[in-house]
Amino acid sequence: MSGRLQGWIVGAGALAAGLAALALGLQLAGYDAAAALGALWSGAFGSWYAITSATLVRAVPLVVIGLGLALAFRAGAFNIGAEGQFYAGAIAATWLGLHAGSLPAPLAVAVVLSGALLAGALWVAVPVLLRVRYGVLEVISTLLLNFVAEATTSLVVQGPLQESQGIYPQSDAIAASARLPMLPGTRLHGGILLALAGAVLLRHLFARTLWGFQLRAVGLGPRAAAISGRIDSRWMAAAALAVSGAIAGLAGGIEVAGVSYALFQNLSPGYGFTAIAVALLGRLHPLGVLLAGLLFGALEAGAGAMQREAGVPAVAVYLVEAVVILVVLLAESVRRGGMTALAAIGSATGVARGARN
Amino acid sequence: MEPVALAGGFFAAAVRVATPLLLAATGETVTQRSGVMNLGLEGMMLAGALTATLGATGSGPWTGVGLAILAGILLAGVFALVTIGARADQVIAGTAITLGAVGLTGTIYRQAYGAGGAGLELPTLAPIPVPVLSTIPVLGPALFSQPAPTYIALLAVPVVWWLLFRTRIGLALRATGETAAVARAAGVPTRLVRTAATLVGGGFAGLAGATLVLAQVGTFAERMTAGRGYVAIAMVVLGRWHPVGVAVATLVFGAAMALQFLFQTLGLGVPYQLFLMLPYVLALLALAGVVGRVRAPGDLGKV
């Protein structure tokens, strides 16, 4: 069996396991599991509107952030601050969007999105600097900055960017010319094209460019890459971290310019965190990230319908996402020939292998 | 308010805020010293918080505490199965555990208490004043008139220090975290050690979640841990993977968090969000000053 086919089978199996776990849990908790899964399906894929306006809209930020994270993870830089970088981008995009009314449409959009990109880059510049200059693990520094970004968002929507009446903790709507174009009859915005273009670009980068090759080399073995004498591991990883932050900022800008048109707290339902799972589930391949982003986008879109129509809390889909990830991890371990699932259980409990190791 | 009372209230709040972090970070210190980075800590705390709520409403706060520890250990078992058993990546498995815990706790909570859920009246853990010591001005109430989990947390620090640095088990554990291959050659059952260390960390995280509900907030809310599990991981790094250092880092962080209460009392016209972000900014600055000169356990995070 080819590796690619196996990958598909594992993915499908993992999804089935996740949905089965959800159905079982819901049945045990006294919900109508069949109705819930039906609502989940129809909310994600039941109609043209559901596909375009729920699933794809939800998938765009996951794919965009996920692509950036795939780049960073490939270079061995663990950026788990995408949530914060997303907010930095969203704040910049909102501020620019509120002031870009006099510019013609394509230019205003370009200004808003580049501002978001820049803001994401600036936000991640702190962890980049801390890593290069002081050796601080970016896992920790990017994480801490998430909290700072959330507090900053709260601050600006009750301060400088608060709507003109000064009552609600949110901004005014951005100028019409700063908004992304939409597919008529749907809520699908131009961000989807950016997501697709990003995937193609990243694939080209990984497969065809020297930089992409060096990046992968650094991720696979920083010492070997350094010893070869042509690659500066530290700078490669730092650069990848910076780019991933900029892209997460861009995703924040796309969300403001394409979906919300305004800034408020909880603009992101945890996109920055879910995108980590998307990147890793997609095995850091651009196409994989695209598919994983679509899958998680569909699940989260369907979750809304599940809550409305079957009374099941939308957060229940996070359980599905978790099971999908864990099953893929276990399956990969079996596929590597590392061990069988049974041996995995035995060794984790220390029964089967504890004595030998 | 007079300065002494104000200072006393501030220190008491600092210790109260720091307690769940201290518990979780102490457990994670053990886990990381064995070479495992558990990003599922946040989810384990959350699971502990919910099971503590369920247990406490059913049959009293201590049942809640027990169930919370079990819930933490159970989730840590799943994490160990995937990362140590199947050698899967720790960061992704931890992220998945947290994601799953958010989903599971949210669903169960709404099922048990309805969508609103507000106004939950829980039997909580009352402060237990230590005779004599609790009457010391300022520091007395802060350290010696706290609910039981604070004393557990403060006792756990020397116990974990002793275990890590003065026992054969601790030596085996640190060797496993430093260079697993060498430890294995010397006869240490490294996977067993890592599994045990992960389960200990999970139990502490569960207890931390219970503390948050039963000794601090008094009720459950969805995603109520609000990143405390992640902060605890940062505290482990900040405390240089040493129980005493971790305790100091956690208490200082707690004090920075408690500053917002102090400044609210004083009524300065500064936006409260600045105080919300202050502890995290301080932690970043401290990391820049501290970490460059200290090394993580050699095999941390390696599969």
XYZ file of C-alpha atoms in Angstrom:
660
model
C 0.000 0.000 0.000
C 1.388 3.401 -0.850
C 2.164 5.807 1.955
C -0.282 8.348 0.634
C -3.166 5.861 0.555
C -2.288 4.734 4.057
C -2.348 8.351 5.148
C -5.845 8.766 3.784
C -7.026 5.604 5.500
C -5.529 6.687 8.816
C -7.125 10.114 8.481
C -10.530 8.692 7.663
C -10.257 6.141 10.451
C -9.267 8.812 12.944
C -12.217 10.966 11.930
C -14.548 7.997 12.260
C -13.120 7.246 15.706
C -13.587 10.863 16.754
C -17.190 10.958 15.589
C -17.875 7.574 17.201
C -16.470 8.872 20.494
C -18.736 11.908 20.201
C -21.801 9.791 19.403
C -21.089 7.442 22.287
C -20.524 10.293 24.717
C -23.683 12.094 23.617
C -25.763 8.931 23.860
C -24.427 8.276 27.371
C -25.130 11.870 28.366
C -28.740 11.451 27.245
C -28.662 13.421 23.985
C -30.085 12.188 20.684
C -26.764 11.279 19.045
C -28.206 10.627 15.589
C -29.916 14.010 15.506
C -26.736 15.696 16.723
C -24.522 14.093 14.070
C -27.153 14.882 11.441
C -27.132 18.528 12.451
C -23.314 18.503 12.466
C -23.278 17.188 8.891
C -25.924 19.521 7.544
C -24.328 22.484 9.277
C -20.997 21.732 7.611
C -21.908 20.271 4.210
C -25.714 20.230 4.023
C -26.065 23.049 1.521
C -24.050 25.305 -0.749
C -24.512 28.035 1.810
C -23.271 25.795 4.650
C -20.181 24.789 2.673
C -19.225 28.272 1.571
C -20.462 30.456 4.399
C -19.830 28.231 7.395
C -17.198 25.580 6.666
C -14.927 27.515 4.310
C -15.199 30.779 6.247
C -14.220 28.903 9.391
C -11.403 27.061 7.606
C -9.670 30.158 6.220
C -8.016 31.372 9.461
C -7.121 27.804 10.430
C -5.433 27.149 7.084
C -3.646 30.495 6.926
C -2.285 30.282 10.479
C -1.609 26.570 10.048
C 0.557 27.170 6.970
C 2.693 29.668 8.866
C 3.017 27.302 11.797
C 3.960 24.441 9.470
C 6.838 26.599 8.244
C 7.962 27.399 11.788
C 7.647 23.833 13.052
C 9.618 22.556 10.054
C 12.464 24.794 11.116
C 12.193 23.576 14.702
C 10.640 26.778 16.065
C 7.648 26.037 18.273
C 5.422 29.064 17.918
C 2.393 28.567 20.147
C 1.599 32.253 20.275
C -0.358 32.429 17.030
C -3.451 33.428 18.981
C -1.672 36.560 20.196
C -0.169 37.328 16.786
C -3.660 36.948 15.290
C -4.975 39.594 17.689
C -2.034 41.898 16.958
C -2.912 41.660 13.265
C -6.602 42.179 13.949
C -5.936 45.312 16.009
C -3.736 46.824 13.303
C -6.214 45.879 10.571
C -9.088 47.473 12.463
C -7.204 50.682 13.096
C -6.129 50.945 9.451
C -9.576 49.903 8.214
C -11.244 52.661 10.206
C -8.963 55.267 8.623
C -8.730 53.887 5.085
C -12.107 55.131 3.875
C -10.640 57.627 1.438
C -8.515 55.068 -0.379
C -9.836 53.131 -3.415
C -10.943 49.583 -2.587
C -8.035 47.394 -3.700
C -5.514 49.754 -2.151
C -7.399 49.996 1.160
C -7.551 46.214 1.426
C -3.862 45.975 0.620
C -3.025 48.540 3.292
C -5.157 46.741 5.892
C -3.696 43.326 5.163
C -0.076 44.494 5.017
C -0.610 46.327 8.281
C -1.861 43.119 9.840
C 1.117 41.209 8.468
C 3.500 43.782 9.883
C 1.761 43.814 13.273
C 2.032 40.036 13.521
C 5.713 40.283 12.672
C 6.280 42.996 15.280
C 4.414 40.997 17.919
C 6.561 37.933 17.292
C 9.717 40.044 17.144
C 9.914 39.898 20.952
C 10.114 36.071 21.107
C 12.488 36.103 18.126
C 14.763 38.533 19.923
C 14.502 36.650 23.210
C 15.419 33.432 21.441
C 18.343 34.782 19.452
C 19.752 37.083 22.105
C 18.914 35.345 25.409
C 18.127 31.748 24.459
C 14.593 31.883 25.862
C 12.459 28.980 24.619
C 9.962 30.406 22.150
C 7.381 27.896 23.418
C 7.230 29.880 26.643
C 7.667 33.423 25.340
C 5.096 33.171 22.541
C 2.679 31.598 25.014
C 3.057 34.401 27.552
C 2.499 37.007 24.854
C -0.919 35.492 24.089
C -2.156 36.801 27.422
C -0.649 40.208 26.785
C -2.335 40.344 23.364
C -5.724 39.427 24.811
C -5.412 42.107 27.489
C -4.308 44.604 24.827
C -7.369 43.785 22.714
C -9.587 44.309 25.733
C -7.823 47.602 26.382
C -8.171 49.018 22.868
C -11.839 48.067 22.411
C -12.629 49.919 25.609
C -10.240 52.743 24.778
C -8.827 54.135 21.542
C -10.761 51.836 19.194
C -14.095 51.773 21.022
C -17.194 52.395 18.898
C -18.277 56.029 18.630
C -21.141 55.794 21.119
C -18.718 54.515 23.724
C -21.068 51.861 25.131
C -20.026 48.465 23.786
C -16.544 46.950 24.091
C -16.015 46.740 20.346
C -14.854 48.925 17.482
C -16.885 50.642 14.780
C -17.185 48.833 11.453
C -14.231 49.358 9.137
C -14.628 51.346 5.903
C -16.471 49.552 3.099
C -13.490 49.959 0.778
C -11.269 48.096 3.253
C -13.394 44.955 3.177
C -12.507 41.849 1.204
C -14.722 41.067 -1.822
C -17.330 38.331 -1.342
C -18.661 35.497 -3.439
C -22.198 36.717 -4.283
C -24.972 35.067 -2.279
C -22.580 33.715 0.346
C -20.404 34.976 3.185
C -17.278 33.503 1.594
C -14.650 36.215 1.232
C -11.466 36.679 -0.763
C -9.372 35.314 2.099
C -9.938 31.824 0.723
C -7.849 32.762 -2.322
C -5.045 33.939 -0.054
C -5.214 30.645 1.843
C -4.981 28.626 -1.384
C -2.210 30.822 -2.769
C -0.344 30.445 0.520
C -0.519 26.666 0.290
C 0.815 26.681 -3.285
C 3.565 29.120 -2.363
C 4.640 27.098 0.655
C 4.699 23.906 -1.382
C 6.943 25.594 -3.916
C 9.136 26.926 -1.121
C 9.591 23.536 0.519
C 10.026 21.553 -2.672
C 11.919 23.858 -4.995
C 13.942 26.491 -3.207
C 17.268 26.433 -1.411
C 15.752 28.296 1.536
C 13.078 25.651 1.879
C 15.677 22.927 1.785
C 17.788 24.643 4.420
C 14.703 25.157 6.552
C 13.876 21.492 6.527
C 17.486 20.597 7.216
C 17.498 22.814 10.305
C 14.300 21.243 11.581
C 15.567 17.730 11.033
C 18.932 18.256 12.672
C 20.178 21.670 13.725
C 23.646 20.373 14.543
C 24.119 18.580 11.252
C 22.841 21.637 9.426
C 25.262 23.843 11.320
C 28.215 21.510 10.849
C 27.642 21.491 7.091
C 28.803 25.070 7.390
C 26.338 26.628 5.009
C 23.333 27.031 7.222
C 23.010 29.227 10.269
C 20.469 27.206 12.272
C 19.799 29.948 14.762
C 18.898 32.484 12.131
C 16.905 30.042 10.030
C 14.717 29.116 12.978
C 14.377 32.757 14.019
C 13.396 33.768 10.501
C 10.815 30.990 10.285
C 9.404 32.063 13.643
C 9.128 35.642 12.414
C 7.405 34.621 9.182
C 4.907 32.414 11.041
C 4.040 35.312 13.338
C 3.541 37.651 10.397
C 1.240 35.118 8.738
C -0.814 34.664 11.921
C -1.142 38.464 12.006
C -2.299 38.385 8.399
C -4.966 35.851 9.382
C -6.211 38.329 12.001
C -6.379 41.001 9.310
C -8.266 38.680 6.943
C -10.779 37.891 9.694
C -11.446 41.594 10.301
C -11.538 42.549 6.618
C -13.548 39.524 5.519
C -15.772 38.379 8.372
C -16.234 40.580 11.436
C -15.499 44.076 9.966
C -14.870 45.092 13.553
C -12.667 44.266 16.512
C -13.976 42.788 19.731
C -12.800 40.464 22.477
C -13.129 36.792 21.616
C -12.869 37.604 17.915
C -10.988 34.323 17.697
C -12.568 31.176 19.147
C -9.060 29.852 19.722
C -7.959 29.784 16.050
C -4.325 30.160 17.078
C -4.460 27.026 19.198
C -6.577 24.908 16.864
C -4.202 25.832 14.031
C -1.356 24.128 15.913
C -3.336 20.913 15.699
C -4.157 21.661 12.053
C -0.487 22.148 11.165
C 0.613 19.010 12.958
C -2.282 16.894 11.760
C -1.480 18.039 8.220
C 2.043 16.705 8.901
C 3.482 20.133 8.120
C 2.719 19.577 4.407
C 0.914 22.479 2.698
C -1.699 20.168 1.181
C -2.137 18.352 4.487
C -2.638 21.641 6.304
C -5.258 22.600 3.741
C -7.162 19.351 4.282
C -6.822 19.394 8.076
C -7.968 23.033 8.113
C -11.001 22.117 6.010
C -11.819 19.217 8.315
C -11.579 21.285 11.492
C -13.401 24.170 9.803
C -16.223 21.791 8.906
C -16.359 20.378 12.425
C -16.521 23.811 14.024
C -19.057 25.051 11.499
C -21.200 21.964 12.078
C -20.858 22.450 15.826
C -22.844 25.667 15.651
C -25.679 23.894 13.867
C -25.481 21.028 16.351
C -25.985 23.440 19.233
C -28.877 25.249 17.547
C -30.727 22.187 16.279
C -29.914 19.375 18.714
C -29.116 21.318 21.866
C -25.636 19.794 22.085
C -22.963 22.237 23.296
C -20.772 23.340 20.380
C -17.612 22.755 22.449
C -18.279 19.006 22.145
C -16.491 19.034 18.752
C -13.217 19.828 20.472
C -13.471 16.297 21.800
C -13.729 15.022 18.217
C -10.679 17.077 17.239
C -8.724 15.700 20.192
C -9.602 12.094 19.399
C -8.697 12.599 15.722
C -5.255 13.919 16.676
C -4.573 11.218 19.243
C -5.673 8.410 16.906
C -3.454 9.748 14.117
C -0.528 9.893 16.547
C -1.123 6.308 17.654
C -1.573 5.100 14.073
C 1.655 6.777 12.979
C 3.479 5.066 15.778
C 2.142 1.693 14.665
C 3.010 2.502 11.041
C 6.564 3.451 11.963
C 6.789 -0.098 13.199
C 7.712 1.310 16.576
C 5.246 -0.976 18.218
C 1.762 -2.295 18.085
C -1.032 -0.517 19.858
C -1.137 -3.275 22.417
C 2.537 -2.955 23.221
C 2.023 0.793 23.512
C -0.549 0.257 26.213
C 1.657 -2.265 27.949
C 4.713 -0.072 27.936
C 2.878 3.047 29.047
C 1.645 1.191 32.066
C 5.135 -0.114 32.551
C 4.042 -3.741 32.385
C 5.328 -5.086 29.102
C 8.475 -3.111 28.490
C 9.337 -1.516 31.780
C 11.577 -4.377 32.789
C 13.515 -4.421 29.553
C 14.150 -0.703 29.292
C -7.655 51.358 54.462
C -4.638 51.422 56.728
C -1.322 50.299 55.230
C -0.878 47.177 57.389
C -4.309 45.796 56.518
C -3.731 46.691 52.873
C -0.381 44.917 52.776
C -1.837 41.915 54.628
C -4.690 41.683 52.135
C -2.267 41.982 49.247
C -0.003 39.176 50.446
C -2.985 36.956 51.258
C -4.339 37.510 47.728
C -0.893 36.847 46.252
C -0.620 33.481 47.998
C -4.217 32.593 47.133
C -3.658 33.326 43.443
C -0.297 31.548 43.467
C -1.505 28.316 45.100
C -3.037 26.563 42.051
C -0.055 27.678 39.941
C 2.374 26.408 42.568
C 0.685 23.014 42.730
C 0.589 22.598 38.950
C 4.138 23.909 38.481
C 5.546 21.660 41.209
C 4.026 18.622 39.511
C 5.256 19.778 36.111
C 8.762 20.207 37.540
C 8.802 16.497 38.328
C 7.425 15.700 34.863
C 9.891 17.913 33.002
C 12.844 16.674 35.047
C 12.050 13.231 33.643
C 12.214 14.664 30.121
C 8.516 15.087 29.405
C 6.983 18.458 28.484
C 3.289 18.196 29.298
C 1.317 20.890 27.475
C -1.843 19.001 28.454
C -1.444 20.514 31.925
C -4.055 23.148 31.113
C -6.575 20.456 30.194
C -5.758 18.404 33.272
C -6.347 21.428 35.505
C -9.634 22.067 33.766
C -10.706 18.454 34.195
C -9.725 18.702 37.862
C -11.784 21.852 38.247
C -14.917 20.227 36.827
C -14.621 16.930 38.701
C -13.996 18.874 41.912
C -17.231 20.762 41.256
C -19.165 17.570 40.576
C -17.699 15.796 43.597
C -18.195 18.726 45.927
C -21.841 19.221 45.014
C -22.402 15.489 45.452
C -20.574 14.657 48.644
C -18.448 17.469 49.982
C -15.259 19.337 49.028
C -12.796 16.580 49.936
C -14.555 14.106 47.649
C -14.178 16.797 45.010
C -10.457 17.057 45.687
C -10.026 13.288 45.446
C -11.936 13.032 42.198
C -9.993 15.956 40.737
C -6.668 14.263 41.446
C -7.980 11.078 39.845
C -9.178 12.997 36.785
C -5.765 14.617 36.407
C -4.032 11.252 36.682
C -6.440 9.693 34.184
C -5.785 12.365 31.535
C -2.061 12.149 32.251
C -2.393 8.417 31.617
C -3.823 9.082 28.166
C -1.001 11.561 27.534
C 1.600 9.030 28.700
C 0.068 6.317 26.555
C 0.443 8.430 23.429
C 3.779 10.131 24.135
C 5.728 7.545 26.107
C 3.942 4.412 24.942
C 3.591 5.291 21.276
C 6.489 7.807 21.244
C 4.307 10.508 19.715
C 5.224 14.189 19.772
C 4.652 15.711 23.205
C 3.606 19.163 22.054
C 0.885 17.914 19.737
C -0.366 15.288 22.197
C -0.507 17.887 24.960
C -2.392 20.294 22.713
C -4.861 17.522 21.886
C -5.389 16.652 25.559
C -6.159 20.271 26.375
C -8.480 20.587 23.383
C -10.308 17.408 24.395
C -10.598 18.535 28.012
C -12.154 21.840 26.936
C -14.750 19.932 24.910
C -15.419 17.296 27.523
C -15.703 19.649 30.508
C -17.886 22.120 28.592
C -20.279 19.386 27.491
C -20.511 17.666 30.878
C -20.888 20.958 32.704
C -23.794 22.054 30.531
C -25.369 18.635 30.784
C -25.070 18.643 34.579
C -25.973 22.251 35.375
C -27.784 23.591 32.305
C -26.600 26.169 29.797
C -26.740 29.039 32.287
C -24.951 27.308 35.122
C -24.481 30.536 37.035
C -25.153 30.795 40.708
C -23.717 27.423 41.554
C -23.382 27.195 45.342
C -20.467 24.941 46.248
C -19.258 23.757 49.624
C -15.733 25.209 49.657
C -12.541 24.579 51.611
C -12.453 27.052 54.495
C -9.206 28.683 55.648
C -7.504 26.815 58.476
C -5.598 29.303 60.671
C -2.420 27.850 62.161
C -2.356 28.716 65.887
C 0.101 31.478 66.863
C 1.697 31.766 63.379
C -1.459 33.165 61.807
C -1.349 36.136 64.204
C 1.982 37.407 62.839
C 1.216 40.795 61.297
C 0.989 40.988 57.484
C 2.612 37.626 56.640
C 0.629 35.607 59.193
C -2.721 35.711 57.406
C -1.006 35.381 54.027
C 0.860 32.168 54.787
C -0.834 30.667 57.820
C -4.524 31.356 57.445
C -5.191 29.658 54.130
C -7.258 26.686 52.951
C -5.618 23.264 53.091
C -4.351 23.180 49.449
C -1.991 26.080 50.189
C -0.345 24.088 52.977
C -0.181 21.050 50.703
C 1.481 23.170 48.024
C 3.989 24.681 50.446
C 4.808 21.247 51.879
C 5.144 19.729 48.413
C 8.070 22.039 47.606
C 10.579 20.575 50.127
C 9.203 17.071 49.610
C 9.730 17.250 45.847
C 13.165 18.816 46.366
C 14.142 15.964 48.667
C 12.757 13.358 46.278
C 14.525 14.833 43.252
C 17.914 15.575 44.784
C 18.341 13.284 47.764
C 16.925 9.906 46.724
C 17.905 7.204 44.263
C 14.517 7.538 42.580
C 15.171 11.229 42.056
C 18.603 10.509 40.621
C 17.121 7.975 38.217
C 14.435 10.483 37.256
C 16.885 13.309 36.584
C 19.189 10.977 34.664
C 16.236 9.934 32.511
C 15.452 13.550 31.729
C 19.072 14.427 31.059
C 20.180 11.537 28.825
C 17.673 8.740 28.591
C 19.974 6.468 26.617
C 22.659 6.549 29.314
C 20.114 6.084 32.093
C 18.700 3.081 30.274
C 22.163 1.578 29.890
C 22.631 1.993 33.627
C 19.514 -0.072 34.219
C 16.969 2.647 34.831
C 13.498 1.708 33.499
C 13.216 5.072 31.741
C 9.728 4.631 30.317
C 8.369 3.572 33.671
C 10.065 6.587 35.289
C 8.655 8.983 32.710
C 5.191 7.485 32.976
C 5.244 7.785 36.765
C 6.528 11.372 36.590
C 3.800 12.261 34.098
C 1.096 10.741 36.304
C 2.422 12.648 39.334
C 2.259 15.859 37.297
C -1.304 15.023 36.253
C -2.351 14.430 39.851
C -0.903 17.779 40.906
C -2.662 19.495 37.986
C -5.969 17.926 39.027
C -5.432 19.136 42.589
C -4.591 22.589 41.215
C -7.890 22.646 39.342
C -9.759 21.606 42.482
C -8.019 24.366 44.427
C -9.080 26.921 41.867
C -12.722 25.935 42.294
C -12.958 25.000 45.957
C -10.509 27.402 47.575
C -10.458 30.392 45.255
C -13.348 31.035 42.882
C -16.092 28.990 44.529
C -17.754 27.950 41.282
C -17.004 26.409 37.904
C -17.072 28.188 34.558
C -16.163 26.881 31.123
C -12.454 27.314 30.330
C -12.067 28.750 33.807
C -8.387 27.809 34.052
C -7.833 30.556 31.458
C -4.274 29.583 30.649
C -3.069 28.890 34.201
C -1.760 25.493 33.104
C 0.405 27.162 30.479
C 1.562 29.756 32.981
C 2.590 26.931 35.325
C 4.807 25.545 32.538
C 6.400 28.968 32.126
C 6.997 29.067 35.885
C 8.899 25.774 35.692
C 11.265 27.301 33.139
C 11.498 30.526 35.100
C 12.278 28.569 38.275
C 15.082 26.750 36.439
C 13.484 23.335 36.898
C 14.219 23.523 40.637
C 11.328 23.162 43.120
C 12.454 26.104 45.251
C 13.094 28.313 42.226
C 9.712 27.348 40.827
C 8.035 28.215 44.127
C 9.701 31.631 44.211
C 8.743 32.310 40.577
C 5.154 31.293 41.245
C 4.800 33.433 44.361
C 6.249 36.471 42.594
C 3.880 35.878 39.685
C 0.992 35.549 42.144
C 2.004 38.858 43.707
C 2.021 40.519 40.291
C -1.470 39.115 39.655
C -2.643 40.328 43.074
C -1.419 43.842 42.286
C -4.593 44.409 40.263
C -6.720 43.856 43.378
C -4.527 46.240 45.349
C -4.722 48.949 42.708
C -8.466 48.493 42.353
C -8.758 49.079 46.102
C -6.576 52.165 45.843
C -8.713 53.391 42.946
C -5.987 54.695 40.640
C -7.242 55.738 37.235
C -5.142 53.219 35.334
C -6.886 50.794 32.932
C -7.184 47.426 34.662
C -5.961 45.631 31.537
C -2.465 46.979 32.182
C -2.435 45.039 35.430
C -3.790 41.982 33.651
C -0.796 41.971 31.329
C 1.796 43.012 33.899
C 2.553 39.511 35.312
C 3.155 38.128 31.822
C 5.413 41.012 30.845
C 7.362 40.602 34.087
C 7.693 36.874 33.428
C 9.088 37.595 29.940
C 11.608 40.072 31.315
C 12.611 37.628 34.042
C 13.053 34.881 31.447
C 15.400 37.102 29.471
C 17.476 37.657 32.601
C 17.420 34.126 33.957
C 17.203 31.570 31.249
C 20.275 32.318 29.195
C 22.394 31.029 32.061
C 20.529 27.806 32.708
C 20.022 24.675 30.657
C 16.858 22.633 30.275
C 17.002 18.895 30.989
C 18.929 17.501 28.022
C 16.299 15.130 26.723
C 13.305 17.373 27.436
C 10.614 16.857 24.840
C 12.523 14.194 22.936
C 10.448 11.252 21.872
